[in-house]
């Protein structure tokens, strides 16, 4: 059998009600995984569940901010072969107007949630030996785009965290990697267009040799990192940006 499959694997996808997470759940199910989807919106989770390829999938709603929520959430999960951390928020806000409240809100979901959710899963033995952890960071961590000071910092944190986890969890053959996409056509891009204008977004996309990405582009790469095909890859960060950088 091809090593690119997820047959027999149980995969948790956070942010599964969002653009990248939803498609990651769909692609993982198409590659044979049993998928557990999570997000805050129960209605959206039900809709995603209906889109998955046939299989024994489930939805477990949770707000992943706050330790108690995460502990209650983890207690409902079976042992996992992989985690795709797709939950997160994007903030475009000039540095001189940034404030600590926004900083804490962004870091709570972009950094604390994936870090301490992973820790809880590991400590309760719900992350099997040989498992794979994928964090969705961002190109923003690398290019210094205006307005991204808080967001870029939160995503750079994930890159550092993944490298350390790759080291510390290697004794259990658990891998940790990051994917750092440029602009991907989800509601995030719609929000960007509302903040600036459709013309500014079109001009930005024109800078990408291959245009903005699609959720499918990121999802296929997440599945690769979750699959046995990437069993010798850990501690890496993959920039996906249609050639921009
Ligand atoms: N789209 C892009 O251009 C792009 C580029 C680079 C990196 N990224 C990163 O990729 C990830 C996914 O992006 P996306 O475009 O798919 O975003 P999205 O469509 O806005 O989805 C965000 C997801 O995060 C979940 N979420 C937010 N706060 C949460 C909380 N407190 N508890 C649990 N879940 C929460 C949302 O769930 P509910 O709505 O159900 O609460 C939703 O499923 C994000 O980390 C983003 O920063 C995106």
Tab-separated table of N, CA and C in Angstrom, residues 113-192:
chain	number	residue	atom	x	y	z
A	113	UNK	N	-3.187	27.210	23.319
A	113	UNK	CA	-4.093	26.085	23.029
A	113	UNK	C	-3.343	24.912	22.379
A	114	UNK	N	-2.621	25.119	21.258
A	114	UNK	CA	-1.937	23.957	20.672
A	114	UNK	C	-0.830	23.390	21.562
A	115	UNK	N	-0.108	24.275	22.280
A	115	UNK	CA	0.987	23.797	23.140
A	115	UNK	C	0.446	22.925	24.276
A	116	UNK	N	-0.539	23.461	25.013
A	116	UNK	CA	-0.983	22.739	26.195
A	116	UNK	C	-1.995	21.633	25.867
A	117	UNK	N	-2.679	21.747	24.731
A	117	UNK	CA	-3.506	20.618	24.292
A	117	UNK	C	-2.609	19.429	23.946
A	118	UNK	N	-1.524	19.701	23.245
A	118	UNK	CA	-0.580	18.631	22.900
A	118	UNK	C	0.009	18.019	24.171
A	119	UNK	N	0.383	18.878	25.113
A	119	UNK	CA	0.962	18.371	26.361
A	119	UNK	C	-0.030	17.471	27.096
A	120	UNK	N	-1.288	17.913	27.163
A	120	UNK	CA	-2.316	17.134	27.877
A	120	UNK	C	-2.533	15.779	27.192
A	121	UNK	N	-2.579	15.803	25.866
A	121	UNK	CA	-2.762	14.544	25.122
A	121	UNK	C	-1.588	13.595	25.376
A	122	UNK	N	-0.392	14.156	25.406
A	122	UNK	CA	0.804	13.327	25.622
A	122	UNK	C	0.810	12.757	27.043
A	123	UNK	N	0.530	13.619	28.021
A	123	UNK	CA	0.615	13.173	29.416
A	123	UNK	C	-0.481	12.169	29.777
A	124	UNK	N	-1.613	12.221	29.081
A	124	UNK	CA	-2.688	11.258	29.354
A	124	UNK	C	-2.607	10.056	28.409
A	125	UNK	N	-1.479	9.936	27.717
A	125	UNK	CA	-1.210	8.816	26.807
A	125	UNK	C	-2.264	8.697	25.704
A	126	UNK	N	-2.795	9.847	25.293
A	126	UNK	CA	-3.754	9.826	24.187
A	126	UNK	C	-3.071	10.126	22.849
A	127	UNK	N	-1.770	10.322	22.909
A	127	UNK	CA	-1.007	10.490	21.676
A	127	UNK	C	-0.096	9.273	21.557
A	128	UNK	N	-0.423	8.412	20.604
A	128	UNK	CA	0.274	7.124	20.528
A	128	UNK	C	1.740	7.295	20.127
A	129	UNK	N	2.559	6.363	20.548
A	129	UNK	CA	3.936	6.317	20.045
A	129	UNK	C	3.887	6.196	18.528
A	130	UNK	N	4.776	6.910	17.849
A	130	UNK	CA	4.763	6.900	16.391
A	130	UNK	C	3.817	7.942	15.812
A	131	UNK	N	3.197	8.751	16.685
A	131	UNK	CA	2.231	9.747	16.222
A	131	UNK	C	2.885	10.952	15.548
A	132	UNK	N	2.047	11.793	14.966
A	132	UNK	CA	2.536	12.973	14.239
A	132	UNK	C	1.712	14.203	14.624
A	133	UNK	N	2.413	15.290	14.915
A	133	UNK	CA	1.761	16.557	15.285
A	133	UNK	C	2.074	17.583	14.195
A	134	UNK	N	1.033	18.240	13.697
A	134	UNK	CA	1.249	19.278	12.675
A	134	UNK	C	0.652	20.589	13.183
A	135	UNK	N	1.484	21.615	13.219
A	135	UNK	CA	1.028	22.949	13.608
A	135	UNK	C	0.901	23.799	12.339
A	136	UNK	N	-0.200	24.557	12.235
A	136	UNK	CA	-0.296	25.516	11.136
A	136	UNK	C	0.223	26.852	11.656
A	137	UNK	N	1.426	27.190	11.236
A	137	UNK	CA	2.013	28.501	11.589
A	137	UNK	C	1.621	29.481	10.488
A	138	UNK	N	2.537	30.270	9.993
A	138	UNK	CA	2.189	31.219	8.930
A	138	UNK	C	3.457	31.795	8.308
A	139	UNK	N	3.345	32.113	7.039
A	139	UNK	CA	4.427	32.843	6.372
A	139	UNK	C	4.704	34.155	7.113
A	140	UNK	N	3.643	34.684	7.762
A	140	UNK	CA	3.773	35.936	8.503
A	140	UNK	C	4.883	35.904	9.545
A	141	UNK	N	5.233	34.709	10.024
A	141	UNK	CA	6.297	34.589	11.029
A	141	UNK	C	7.662	34.922	10.433
A	142	UNK	N	7.761	34.954	9.101
A	142	UNK	CA	9.076	35.037	8.447
A	142	UNK	C	9.313	36.302	7.640
A	143	UNK	N	8.251	37.002	7.237
A	143	UNK	CA	8.474	38.061	6.236
A	143	UNK	C	8.293	39.481	6.750
A	144	UNK	N	7.869	39.642	8.003
A	144	UNK	CA	7.758	41.004	8.532
A	144	UNK	C	6.703	41.856	7.850
A	145	UNK	N	5.570	41.257	7.496
A	145	UNK	CA	4.508	42.038	6.846
A	145	UNK	C	3.914	43.048	7.830
A	146	UNK	N	3.630	44.227	7.350
A	146	UNK	CA	3.067	45.282	8.205
A	146	UNK	C	1.779	44.809	8.873
A	147	UNK	N	1.594	45.225	10.119
A	147	UNK	CA	0.348	44.947	10.831
A	147	UNK	C	0.295	43.586	11.496
A	148	UNK	N	1.397	42.833	11.427
A	148	UNK	CA	1.359	41.451	11.894
A	148	UNK	C	2.181	41.199	13.157
A	149	UNK	N	2.526	42.258	13.908
A	149	UNK	CA	3.484	42.041	15.009
A	149	UNK	C	2.999	40.979	15.983
A	150	UNK	N	1.754	41.074	16.457
A	150	UNK	CA	1.254	40.097	17.431
A	150	UNK	C	1.068	38.738	16.749
A	151	UNK	N	0.409	38.748	15.606
A	151	UNK	CA	0.132	37.494	14.889
A	151	UNK	C	1.428	36.785	14.504
A	152	UNK	N	2.375	37.527	13.925
A	152	UNK	CA	3.632	36.911	13.480
A	152	UNK	C	4.383	36.315	14.657
A	153	UNK	N	4.365	37.021	15.789
A	153	UNK	CA	5.037	36.493	16.977
A	153	UNK	C	4.410	35.190	17.424
A	154	UNK	N	3.080	35.130	17.388
A	154	UNK	CA	2.402	33.907	17.838
A	154	UNK	C	2.740	32.731	16.921
A	155	UNK	N	2.863	32.997	15.637
A	155	UNK	CA	3.151	31.908	14.695
A	155	UNK	C	4.632	31.505	14.749
A	156	UNK	N	5.515	32.489	14.997
A	156	UNK	CA	6.935	32.155	15.169
A	156	UNK	C	7.107	31.266	16.400
A	157	UNK	N	6.282	31.506	17.421
A	157	UNK	CA	6.359	30.671	18.628
A	157	UNK	C	6.104	29.205	18.276
A	158	UNK	N	5.149	28.960	17.399
A	158	UNK	CA	4.836	27.570	17.025
A	158	UNK	C	6.026	26.889	16.344
A	159	UNK	N	6.737	27.655	15.526
A	159	UNK	CA	7.894	27.080	14.824
A	159	UNK	C	8.943	26.640	15.845
A	160	UNK	N	9.184	27.491	16.845
A	160	UNK	CA	10.143	27.136	17.889
A	160	UNK	C	9.662	25.960	18.718
A	161	UNK	N	8.385	25.975	19.059
A	161	UNK	CA	7.814	24.894	19.874
A	161	UNK	C	7.929	23.557	19.137
A	162	UNK	N	7.605	23.548	17.855
A	162	UNK	CA	7.646	22.287	17.087
A	162	UNK	C	9.053	21.698	17.082
A	163	UNK	N	10.053	22.564	16.974
A	163	UNK	CA	11.438	22.067	16.943
A	163	UNK	C	11.803	21.394	18.270
A	164	UNK	N	11.354	21.994	19.360
A	164	UNK	CA	11.657	21.412	20.679
A	164	UNK	C	10.889	20.106	20.883
A	165	UNK	N	9.616	20.104	20.516
A	165	UNK	CA	8.827	18.870	20.675
A	165	UNK	C	9.417	17.739	19.834
A	166	UNK	N	9.898	18.096	18.645
A	166	UNK	CA	10.511	17.066	17.790
A	166	UNK	C	11.632	16.370	18.552
A	167	UNK	N	12.386	17.151	19.320
A	167	UNK	CA	13.489	16.603	20.104
A	167	UNK	C	12.961	15.817	21.300
A	168	UNK	N	12.109	16.467	22.100
A	168	UNK	CA	11.692	15.876	23.377
A	168	UNK	C	10.789	14.651	23.207
A	169	UNK	N	10.034	14.592	22.128
A	169	UNK	CA	9.102	13.471	21.949
A	169	UNK	C	9.669	12.378	21.045
A	170	UNK	N	10.909	12.568	20.587
A	170	UNK	CA	11.486	11.587	19.661
A	170	UNK	C	11.650	10.220	20.316
A	171	UNK	N	11.793	10.202	21.641
A	171	UNK	CA	11.907	8.919	22.347
A	171	UNK	C	10.660	8.071	22.187
A	172	UNK	N	9.533	8.726	21.908
A	172	UNK	CA	8.280	8.007	21.653
A	172	UNK	C	7.989	7.934	20.147
A	173	UNK	N	8.976	8.272	19.358
A	173	UNK	CA	8.838	8.289	17.894
A	173	UNK	C	7.690	9.182	17.446
A	174	UNK	N	7.399	10.202	18.270
A	174	UNK	CA	6.360	11.173	17.892
A	174	UNK	C	7.040	12.330	17.169
A	175	UNK	N	6.493	12.691	16.025
A	175	UNK	CA	7.076	13.751	15.203
A	175	UNK	C	6.288	15.050	15.366
A	176	UNK	N	6.962	16.176	15.174
A	176	UNK	CA	6.292	17.487	15.253
A	176	UNK	C	6.832	18.371	14.139
A	177	UNK	N	5.935	18.899	13.337
A	177	UNK	CA	6.330	19.759	12.212
A	177	UNK	C	5.370	20.932	12.071
A	178	UNK	N	5.842	21.966	11.391
A	178	UNK	CA	5.027	23.151	11.105
A	178	UNK	C	4.845	23.336	9.611
A	179	UNK	N	3.699	23.861	9.257
A	179	UNK	CA	3.471	24.316	7.887
A	179	UNK	C	3.176	25.815	7.977
A	180	UNK	N	3.833	26.594	7.150
A	180	UNK	CA	3.663	28.049	7.192
A	180	UNK	C	3.136	28.553	5.855
A	181	UNK	N	1.814	28.646	5.722
A	181	UNK	CA	1.262	29.104	4.443
A	181	UNK	C	1.265	30.616	4.306
A	182	UNK	N	1.370	31.064	3.058
A	182	UNK	CA	1.036	32.448	2.729
A	182	UNK	C	-0.486	32.533	2.668
A	183	UNK	N	-1.004	33.472	1.904
A	183	UNK	CA	-2.462	33.669	1.884
A	183	UNK	C	-3.185	32.479	1.245
A	184	UNK	N	-4.167	31.984	1.976
A	184	UNK	CA	-4.982	30.843	1.537
A	184	UNK	C	-6.430	31.316	1.484
A	185	UNK	N	-7.123	30.963	0.428
A	185	UNK	CA	-8.480	31.494	0.208
A	185	UNK	C	-9.494	30.871	1.174
A	186	UNK	N	-9.600	31.482	2.345
A	186	UNK	CA	-10.621	31.106	3.335
A	186	UNK	C	-11.285	32.410	3.767
A	187	UNK	N	-12.086	32.336	4.821
A	187	UNK	CA	-12.738	33.560	5.313
A	187	UNK	C	-11.716	34.596	5.776
A	188	UNK	N	-10.489	34.121	6.054
A	188	UNK	CA	-9.428	35.050	6.453
A	188	UNK	C	-9.172	36.052	5.327
A	189	UNK	N	-9.175	35.579	4.090
A	189	UNK	CA	-8.945	36.475	2.952
A	189	UNK	C	-10.140	37.429	2.787
A	190	UNK	N	-11.352	36.907	3.024
A	190	UNK	CA	-12.540	37.777	2.954
A	190	UNK	C	-12.424	38.896	3.994
A	191	UNK	N	-11.967	38.519	5.192
A	191	UNK	CA	-11.791	39.508	6.257
A	191	UNK	C	-10.752	40.548	5.890
A	192	UNK	N	-9.672	40.098	5.249
A	192	UNK	CA	-8.600	40.987	4.787
A	192	UNK	C	-9.178	41.982	3.777
